């Protein structure tokens, strides 16, 4: 069986809505082999579709179609560590697993660029799928068909601390709350911060991150869908985070923290419990620089 390890991802990074994302050292695994029927198992008890609607299966089937083939069936074994509908790229991980697994089964007819394009076409935006495939931090423009991207590896001494609530927020709902139009002033507000974010992260100018994560495109609207989000931001900043943003479509909140801030996690957990927010859990990650892995 092919074993595919796909990283969780954090998208938007504040102001870079639908354009910036990075990969984390936290993974789903999918084992895949060709079969005459559909045989899908969850290895960790997480409930997943076991028919044609399974996103890994659908994505694999899409890739076969692109290559002029018909997928008869697959044996899939899934380990879904990445929590679903929390803003950590769980659906992108399934899409990437399906595409990369199917491409491997066919002896790699498609290039990495092709996979980046097809994954974004399935997902509708590239900022989770591209870093899941490529690793590092990815800057991407999706023109509806093709993704124009740059991947950069990150070797700064930072950790990404996800503060995850026990409730889900579906991406569709979190996209529906965003206004259709914004002012010229707000556009400048966002594009300047998105540009500042990657430049500051990559050059180690971390004192800029607090300004760089502010945005006027999505976070103010999504905060209303995430009870106590503002309090969670304040707790993370009080314990020394450089920058705090809603990860992807939320509801997870991501704090960018110096690796030497040893007790950040424990202090945040303590403050959350004191504030009656014990339904939020704290998880420490680092950037994963190499993207999806076929073992
Ligand atoms: N850029 C996407 C969004 C990421 O914010 O809706 C979540 O899929």
mmCIF file of C-alpha atoms and ligand atoms in Angstrom:
data_model
loop_
_atom_site.group_PDB
_atom_site.id
_atom_site.type_symbol
_atom_site.label_atom_id
_atom_site.label_comp_id
_atom_site.label_asym_id
_atom_site.label_seq_id
_atom_site.Cartn_x
_atom_site.Cartn_y
_atom_site.Cartn_z
ATOM 1 C CA UNK A 1 0.000 0.000 0.000
ATOM 2 C CA UNK A 2 1.114 3.573 -0.653
ATOM 3 C CA UNK A 3 1.283 5.618 2.553
ATOM 4 C CA UNK A 4 0.657 9.351 2.201
ATOM 5 C CA UNK A 5 1.369 11.776 5.061
ATOM 6 C CA UNK A 6 -0.287 15.146 4.599
ATOM 7 C CA UNK A 7 0.430 18.180 6.792
ATOM 8 C CA UNK A 8 -2.179 20.349 8.465
ATOM 9 C CA UNK A 9 -2.143 23.918 7.163
ATOM 10 C CA UNK A 10 -2.961 27.362 8.435
ATOM 11 C CA UNK A 11 -4.328 29.779 5.828
ATOM 12 C CA UNK A 12 -4.793 33.541 5.462
ATOM 13 C CA UNK A 13 -2.205 34.355 8.162
ATOM 14 C CA UNK A 14 -4.271 37.436 9.005
ATOM 15 C CA UNK A 15 -4.398 39.771 6.016
ATOM 16 C CA UNK A 16 -3.508 37.295 3.250
ATOM 17 C CA UNK A 17 -7.056 36.093 2.630
ATOM 18 C CA UNK A 18 -7.103 33.279 0.031
ATOM 19 C CA UNK A 19 -3.436 33.909 -0.780
ATOM 20 C CA UNK A 20 -1.063 33.039 2.118
ATOM 21 C CA UNK A 21 -0.754 29.728 3.935
ATOM 22 C CA UNK A 22 1.769 27.540 5.695
ATOM 23 C CA UNK A 23 2.228 23.855 6.513
ATOM 24 C CA UNK A 24 2.448 22.525 10.086
ATOM 25 C CA UNK A 25 4.198 19.491 11.565
ATOM 26 C CA UNK A 26 0.930 17.716 12.301
ATOM 27 C CA UNK A 27 -0.344 15.112 9.862
ATOM 28 C CA UNK A 28 -3.156 12.985 8.510
ATOM 29 C CA UNK A 29 -2.186 9.666 6.989
ATOM 30 C CA UNK A 30 -3.898 7.868 4.133
ATOM 31 C CA UNK A 31 -2.938 4.357 3.012
ATOM 32 C CA UNK A 32 -4.075 3.640 -0.539
ATOM 33 C CA UNK A 33 -4.114 0.791 -3.017
ATOM 34 C CA UNK A 34 -6.030 0.097 -6.207
ATOM 35 C CA UNK A 35 -8.963 -2.254 -5.923
ATOM 36 C CA UNK A 36 -12.025 -3.341 -7.913
ATOM 37 C CA UNK A 37 -14.354 -1.967 -5.243
ATOM 38 C CA UNK A 38 -14.530 0.897 -2.749
ATOM 39 C CA UNK A 39 -13.249 -0.180 0.656
ATOM 40 C CA UNK A 40 -12.712 2.785 3.025
ATOM 41 C CA UNK A 41 -11.787 2.388 6.692
ATOM 42 C CA UNK A 42 -11.163 4.925 9.428
ATOM 43 C CA UNK A 43 -8.208 3.679 11.491
ATOM 44 C CA UNK A 44 -8.821 6.045 14.410
ATOM 45 C CA UNK A 45 -12.591 5.943 14.852
ATOM 46 C CA UNK A 46 -13.133 9.392 13.273
ATOM 47 C CA UNK A 47 -16.377 9.259 11.306
ATOM 48 C CA UNK A 48 -15.771 9.601 7.530
ATOM 49 C CA UNK A 49 -17.819 8.844 4.420
ATOM 50 C CA UNK A 50 -17.079 5.316 3.183
ATOM 51 C CA UNK A 51 -18.598 5.653 -0.297
ATOM 52 C CA UNK A 52 -17.926 7.676 -3.475
ATOM 53 C CA UNK A 53 -18.585 10.941 -1.594
ATOM 54 C CA UNK A 54 -15.381 10.463 0.442
ATOM 55 C CA UNK A 55 -13.191 13.475 -0.451
ATOM 56 C CA UNK A 56 -9.976 11.432 -0.764
ATOM 57 C CA UNK A 57 -11.750 9.027 -3.106
ATOM 58 C CA UNK A 58 -13.419 11.834 -5.108
ATOM 59 C CA UNK A 59 -10.114 13.647 -5.580
ATOM 60 C CA UNK A 60 -8.362 10.446 -6.676
ATOM 61 C CA UNK A 61 -11.190 9.793 -9.121
ATOM 62 C CA UNK A 62 -10.870 13.374 -10.486
ATOM 63 C CA UNK A 63 -7.168 12.831 -11.106
ATOM 64 C CA UNK A 64 -7.827 9.563 -12.938
ATOM 65 C CA UNK A 65 -10.344 11.429 -15.171
ATOM 66 C CA UNK A 66 -7.810 14.167 -15.930
ATOM 67 C CA UNK A 67 -5.431 11.411 -17.060
ATOM 68 C CA UNK A 68 -8.085 9.756 -19.245
ATOM 69 C CA UNK A 69 -8.595 6.806 -16.897
ATOM 70 C CA UNK A 70 -11.549 5.511 -14.893
ATOM 71 C CA UNK A 71 -11.049 4.651 -11.255
ATOM 72 C CA UNK A 72 -12.791 1.328 -10.523
ATOM 73 C CA UNK A 73 -12.260 1.378 -6.804
ATOM 74 C CA UNK A 74 -9.742 1.953 -4.030
ATOM 75 C CA UNK A 75 -8.822 0.509 -0.689
ATOM 76 C CA UNK A 76 -8.297 3.448 1.667
ATOM 77 C CA UNK A 77 -7.263 3.526 5.313
ATOM 78 C CA UNK A 78 -7.480 6.983 6.862
ATOM 79 C CA UNK A 79 -6.024 8.422 10.055
ATOM 80 C CA UNK A 80 -7.553 11.850 10.569
ATOM 81 C CA UNK A 81 -5.526 13.622 13.232
ATOM 82 C CA UNK A 82 -6.387 17.066 11.855
ATOM 83 C CA UNK A 83 -9.676 18.093 13.473
ATOM 84 C CA UNK A 84 -12.451 18.785 10.951
ATOM 85 C CA UNK A 85 -13.995 22.199 10.293
ATOM 86 C CA UNK A 86 -11.626 23.987 12.697
ATOM 87 C CA UNK A 87 -9.459 25.975 10.263
ATOM 88 C CA UNK A 88 -6.477 23.627 10.006
ATOM 89 C CA UNK A 89 -6.917 22.381 6.458
ATOM 90 C CA UNK A 90 -8.618 19.022 7.042
ATOM 91 C CA UNK A 91 -10.473 19.052 3.706
ATOM 92 C CA UNK A 92 -7.377 20.186 1.802
ATOM 93 C CA UNK A 93 -5.464 17.303 3.381
ATOM 94 C CA UNK A 94 -8.058 14.885 1.935
ATOM 95 C CA UNK A 95 -7.889 16.499 -1.518
ATOM 96 C CA UNK A 96 -4.087 16.397 -1.531
ATOM 97 C CA UNK A 97 -4.061 12.769 -0.326
ATOM 98 C CA UNK A 98 -6.417 11.731 -3.127
ATOM 99 C CA UNK A 99 -4.495 13.575 -5.842
ATOM 100 C CA UNK A 100 -1.001 12.567 -4.747
ATOM 101 C CA UNK A 101 -2.037 8.965 -4.064
ATOM 102 C CA UNK A 102 -3.731 8.602 -7.460
ATOM 103 C CA UNK A 103 -0.821 10.271 -9.254
ATOM 104 C CA UNK A 104 1.568 7.835 -7.547
ATOM 105 C CA UNK A 105 -0.608 4.842 -8.521
ATOM 106 C CA UNK A 106 -0.433 5.999 -12.166
ATOM 107 C CA UNK A 107 3.376 6.488 -12.007
ATOM 108 C CA UNK A 108 3.300 10.279 -11.710
ATOM 109 C CA UNK A 109 1.936 11.532 -15.049
ATOM 110 C CA UNK A 110 1.183 14.938 -13.477
ATOM 111 C CA UNK A 111 3.770 17.443 -12.243
ATOM 112 C CA UNK A 112 3.723 19.234 -8.887
ATOM 113 C CA UNK A 113 2.461 22.366 -10.673
ATOM 114 C CA UNK A 114 -0.427 20.371 -12.159
ATOM 115 C CA UNK A 115 -1.339 19.018 -8.711
ATOM 116 C CA UNK A 116 -1.241 22.511 -7.179
ATOM 117 C CA UNK A 117 -3.636 23.733 -9.909
ATOM 118 C CA UNK A 118 -6.080 20.818 -9.675
ATOM 119 C CA UNK A 119 -6.153 20.938 -5.858
ATOM 120 C CA UNK A 120 -7.053 24.645 -5.940
ATOM 121 C CA UNK A 121 -9.722 24.009 -8.568
ATOM 122 C CA UNK A 122 -11.333 21.395 -6.294
ATOM 123 C CA UNK A 123 -11.054 23.516 -3.113
ATOM 124 C CA UNK A 124 -11.827 26.867 -4.771
ATOM 125 C CA UNK A 125 -8.821 28.664 -3.263
ATOM 126 C CA UNK A 126 -5.153 27.709 -2.991
ATOM 127 C CA UNK A 127 -4.051 28.795 0.478
ATOM 128 C CA UNK A 128 -4.463 25.399 2.218
ATOM 129 C CA UNK A 129 -3.953 23.006 -0.680
ATOM 130 C CA UNK A 130 -0.721 24.627 -1.965
ATOM 131 C CA UNK A 131 1.162 24.522 1.374
ATOM 132 C CA UNK A 132 -0.153 20.990 2.039
ATOM 133 C CA UNK A 133 1.474 19.925 -1.245
ATOM 134 C CA UNK A 134 4.585 22.088 -1.080
ATOM 135 C CA UNK A 135 5.336 22.770 2.611
ATOM 136 C CA UNK A 136 6.808 25.966 4.076
ATOM 137 C CA UNK A 137 4.982 29.239 3.619
ATOM 138 C CA UNK A 138 3.283 29.637 0.247
ATOM 139 C CA UNK A 139 2.226 32.856 -1.455
ATOM 140 C CA UNK A 140 -0.323 32.056 -4.138
ATOM 141 C CA UNK A 141 -2.511 33.753 -6.722
ATOM 142 C CA UNK A 142 -5.290 31.593 -8.181
ATOM 143 C CA UNK A 143 -6.639 32.878 -11.508
ATOM 144 C CA UNK A 144 -9.509 30.371 -11.510
ATOM 145 C CA UNK A 145 -7.510 27.778 -13.409
ATOM 146 C CA UNK A 146 -3.843 28.113 -12.567
ATOM 147 C CA UNK A 147 -2.013 28.872 -9.335
ATOM 148 C CA UNK A 148 0.965 31.233 -9.531
ATOM 149 C CA UNK A 149 2.951 30.436 -6.410
ATOM 150 C CA UNK A 150 6.168 30.852 -4.462
ATOM 151 C CA UNK A 151 7.095 28.468 -1.673
ATOM 152 C CA UNK A 152 9.612 29.593 0.926
ATOM 153 C CA UNK A 153 11.142 27.427 3.619
ATOM 154 C CA UNK A 154 11.159 28.957 7.080
ATOM 155 C CA UNK A 155 13.920 28.334 9.607
ATOM 156 C CA UNK A 156 13.064 30.949 12.204
ATOM 157 C CA UNK A 157 12.730 30.044 15.866
ATOM 158 C CA UNK A 158 8.978 30.327 15.982
ATOM 159 C CA UNK A 159 6.210 28.035 17.079
ATOM 160 C CA UNK A 160 2.631 28.202 15.866
ATOM 161 C CA UNK A 161 0.285 27.586 18.757
ATOM 162 C CA UNK A 162 -3.251 26.615 17.745
ATOM 163 C CA UNK A 163 -5.988 27.357 20.263
ATOM 164 C CA UNK A 164 -8.878 25.181 19.139
ATOM 165 C CA UNK A 165 -12.468 25.280 20.441
ATOM 166 C CA UNK A 166 -14.674 22.206 20.746
ATOM 167 C CA UNK A 167 -17.130 23.504 18.133
ATOM 168 C CA UNK A 168 -16.939 23.436 14.344
ATOM 169 C CA UNK A 169 -17.323 26.283 11.872
ATOM 170 C CA UNK A 170 -17.951 25.180 8.311
ATOM 171 C CA UNK A 171 -15.965 27.100 5.695
ATOM 172 C CA UNK A 172 -19.121 27.793 3.625
ATOM 173 C CA UNK A 173 -20.734 29.577 6.553
ATOM 174 C CA UNK A 174 -17.518 31.447 7.367
ATOM 175 C CA UNK A 175 -17.240 32.638 3.747
ATOM 176 C CA UNK A 176 -20.905 33.619 3.498
ATOM 177 C CA UNK A 177 -20.537 36.224 6.271
ATOM 178 C CA UNK A 178 -17.930 38.251 4.335
ATOM 179 C CA UNK A 179 -19.135 41.375 2.465
ATOM 180 C CA UNK A 180 -19.038 41.244 -1.336
ATOM 181 C CA UNK A 181 -17.316 44.625 -1.670
ATOM 182 C CA UNK A 182 -14.831 46.657 0.356
ATOM 183 C CA UNK A 183 -13.510 50.199 0.111
ATOM 184 C CA UNK A 184 -10.277 51.186 -1.627
ATOM 185 C CA UNK A 185 -8.919 52.205 1.779
ATOM 186 C CA UNK A 186 -9.598 48.744 3.222
ATOM 187 C CA UNK A 187 -8.008 47.090 0.181
ATOM 188 C CA UNK A 188 -4.808 49.064 0.815
ATOM 189 C CA UNK A 189 -5.040 48.234 4.531
ATOM 190 C CA UNK A 190 -5.028 44.523 3.699
ATOM 191 C CA UNK A 191 -2.584 44.288 0.837
ATOM 192 C CA UNK A 192 0.062 46.259 2.726
ATOM 193 C CA UNK A 193 -0.275 43.996 5.743
ATOM 194 C CA UNK A 194 -0.247 40.758 3.740
ATOM 195 C CA UNK A 195 2.974 41.866 2.060
ATOM 196 C CA UNK A 196 4.439 42.935 5.415
ATOM 197 C CA UNK A 197 3.583 39.540 6.930
ATOM 198 C CA UNK A 198 5.704 37.309 4.732
ATOM 199 C CA UNK A 199 8.573 39.793 4.483
ATOM 200 C CA UNK A 200 8.669 40.139 8.287
ATOM 201 C CA UNK A 201 8.330 36.413 8.972
ATOM 202 C CA UNK A 202 11.110 35.537 6.556
ATOM 203 C CA UNK A 203 13.537 38.239 7.675
ATOM 204 C CA UNK A 204 12.933 37.757 11.398
ATOM 205 C CA UNK A 205 11.339 41.179 11.950
ATOM 206 C CA UNK A 206 8.794 39.649 14.301
ATOM 207 C CA UNK A 207 7.841 42.923 15.977
ATOM 208 C CA UNK A 208 5.931 43.724 12.744
ATOM 209 C CA UNK A 209 3.693 40.657 12.994
ATOM 210 C CA UNK A 210 1.200 42.228 15.382
ATOM 211 C CA UNK A 211 0.444 44.905 12.793
ATOM 212 C CA UNK A 212 0.725 42.504 9.841
ATOM 213 C CA UNK A 213 -1.997 40.100 11.054
ATOM 214 C CA UNK A 214 -4.697 42.785 11.193
ATOM 215 C CA UNK A 215 -7.198 42.707 8.371
ATOM 216 C CA UNK A 216 -10.500 44.139 7.224
ATOM 217 C CA UNK A 217 -11.553 41.440 4.769
ATOM 218 C CA UNK A 218 -12.659 38.536 6.913
ATOM 219 C CA UNK A 219 -11.588 38.427 10.565
ATOM 220 C CA UNK A 220 -13.920 41.179 11.879
ATOM 221 C CA UNK A 221 -16.909 39.314 10.383
ATOM 222 C CA UNK A 222 -15.812 35.833 11.417
ATOM 223 C CA UNK A 223 -15.146 36.892 14.986
ATOM 224 C CA UNK A 224 -18.897 37.295 15.379
ATOM 225 C CA UNK A 225 -19.327 33.603 14.533
ATOM 226 C CA UNK A 226 -16.698 32.495 17.073
ATOM 227 C CA UNK A 227 -17.823 33.078 20.662
ATOM 228 C CA UNK A 228 -15.006 34.446 22.910
ATOM 229 C CA UNK A 229 -12.588 34.815 19.979
ATOM 230 C CA UNK A 230 -11.503 38.306 21.079
ATOM 231 C CA UNK A 231 -10.817 37.059 24.640
ATOM 232 C CA UNK A 232 -8.674 34.223 23.250
ATOM 233 C CA UNK A 233 -6.694 36.757 21.160
ATOM 234 C CA UNK A 234 -6.157 38.902 24.283
ATOM 235 C CA UNK A 235 -4.972 35.905 26.337
ATOM 236 C CA UNK A 236 -2.428 34.940 23.661
ATOM 237 C CA UNK A 237 -1.134 38.517 23.363
ATOM 238 C CA UNK A 238 -0.935 38.865 27.166
ATOM 239 C CA UNK A 239 1.405 35.866 27.252
ATOM 240 C CA UNK A 240 3.753 37.296 24.638
ATOM 241 C CA UNK A 241 2.531 36.147 21.194
ATOM 242 C CA UNK A 242 4.067 38.140 18.330
ATOM 243 C CA UNK A 243 0.878 37.906 16.288
ATOM 244 C CA UNK A 244 -2.530 36.236 16.607
ATOM 245 C CA UNK A 245 -4.981 35.491 13.794
ATOM 246 C CA UNK A 246 -7.979 33.323 12.941
ATOM 247 C CA UNK A 247 -6.525 30.214 11.295
ATOM 248 C CA UNK A 248 -8.127 29.756 7.860
ATOM 249 C CA UNK A 249 -11.877 30.139 8.138
ATOM 250 C CA UNK A 250 -11.680 29.457 11.884
ATOM 251 C CA UNK A 251 -12.739 28.790 14.525
ATOM 252 C CA UNK A 252 -9.172 27.930 15.649
ATOM 253 C CA UNK A 253 -7.047 30.881 16.696
ATOM 254 C CA UNK A 254 -3.318 30.759 15.836
ATOM 255 C CA UNK A 255 -0.651 32.463 17.933
ATOM 256 C CA UNK A 256 2.833 33.022 16.502
ATOM 257 C CA UNK A 257 5.207 32.643 19.419
ATOM 258 C CA UNK A 258 8.964 32.723 20.032
ATOM 259 C CA UNK A 259 10.322 29.199 20.510
ATOM 260 C CA UNK A 260 12.029 30.421 23.685
ATOM 261 C CA UNK A 261 8.693 31.405 25.241
ATOM 262 C CA UNK A 262 8.786 28.064 27.099
ATOM 263 C CA UNK A 263 5.671 28.301 29.242
ATOM 264 C CA UNK A 264 3.349 29.955 26.684
ATOM 265 C CA UNK A 265 1.158 26.892 26.272
ATOM 266 C CA UNK A 266 0.719 26.279 30.008
ATOM 267 C CA UNK A 267 0.016 29.935 30.712
ATOM 268 C CA UNK A 268 -2.579 30.144 27.957
ATOM 269 C CA UNK A 269 -4.250 26.946 29.230
ATOM 270 C CA UNK A 270 -4.340 28.396 32.746
ATOM 271 C CA UNK A 271 -5.838 31.696 31.542
ATOM 272 C CA UNK A 272 -8.419 29.937 29.374
ATOM 273 C CA UNK A 273 -9.546 27.821 32.323
ATOM 274 C CA UNK A 274 -9.685 30.848 34.620
ATOM 275 C CA UNK A 275 -11.840 32.668 32.038
ATOM 276 C CA UNK A 276 -14.234 29.704 31.809
ATOM 277 C CA UNK A 277 -12.946 28.790 28.348
ATOM 278 C CA UNK A 278 -11.854 25.237 29.129
ATOM 279 C CA UNK A 279 -13.544 24.077 25.907
ATOM 280 C CA UNK A 280 -10.538 25.550 23.993
ATOM 281 C CA UNK A 281 -7.415 23.361 23.827
ATOM 282 C CA UNK A 282 -3.855 24.443 23.082
ATOM 283 C CA UNK A 283 -1.541 22.656 20.595
ATOM 284 C CA UNK A 284 2.051 23.574 19.715
ATOM 285 C CA UNK A 285 3.269 23.173 16.140
ATOM 286 C CA UNK A 286 6.209 24.227 13.970
ATOM 287 C CA UNK A 287 6.383 24.927 10.254
ATOM 288 C CA UNK A 288 6.812 21.796 8.148
ATOM 289 C CA UNK A 289 9.058 22.726 5.248
ATOM 290 C CA UNK A 290 8.707 19.793 2.882
ATOM 291 C CA UNK A 291 4.979 19.269 2.137
ATOM 292 C CA UNK A 292 3.136 16.035 1.465
ATOM 293 C CA UNK A 293 5.163 12.818 1.810
ATOM 294 C CA UNK A 294 4.700 9.495 0.036
ATOM 295 C CA UNK A 295 6.196 6.743 2.166
HETATM 296 N N1 LIG B 1 -8.926 31.270 2.621
HETATM 297 C C1 LIG B 1 -9.935 30.369 3.063
HETATM 298 C C2 LIG B 1 -10.979 31.144 3.836
HETATM 299 C C3 LIG B 1 -9.315 29.316 3.939
HETATM 300 O O1 LIG B 1 -10.599 31.980 4.629
HETATM 301 O O2 LIG B 1 -12.174 30.934 3.638
HETATM 302 C C4 LIG B 1 -10.285 28.322 4.506
HETATM 303 O O3 LIG B 1 -10.609 27.332 3.633
#
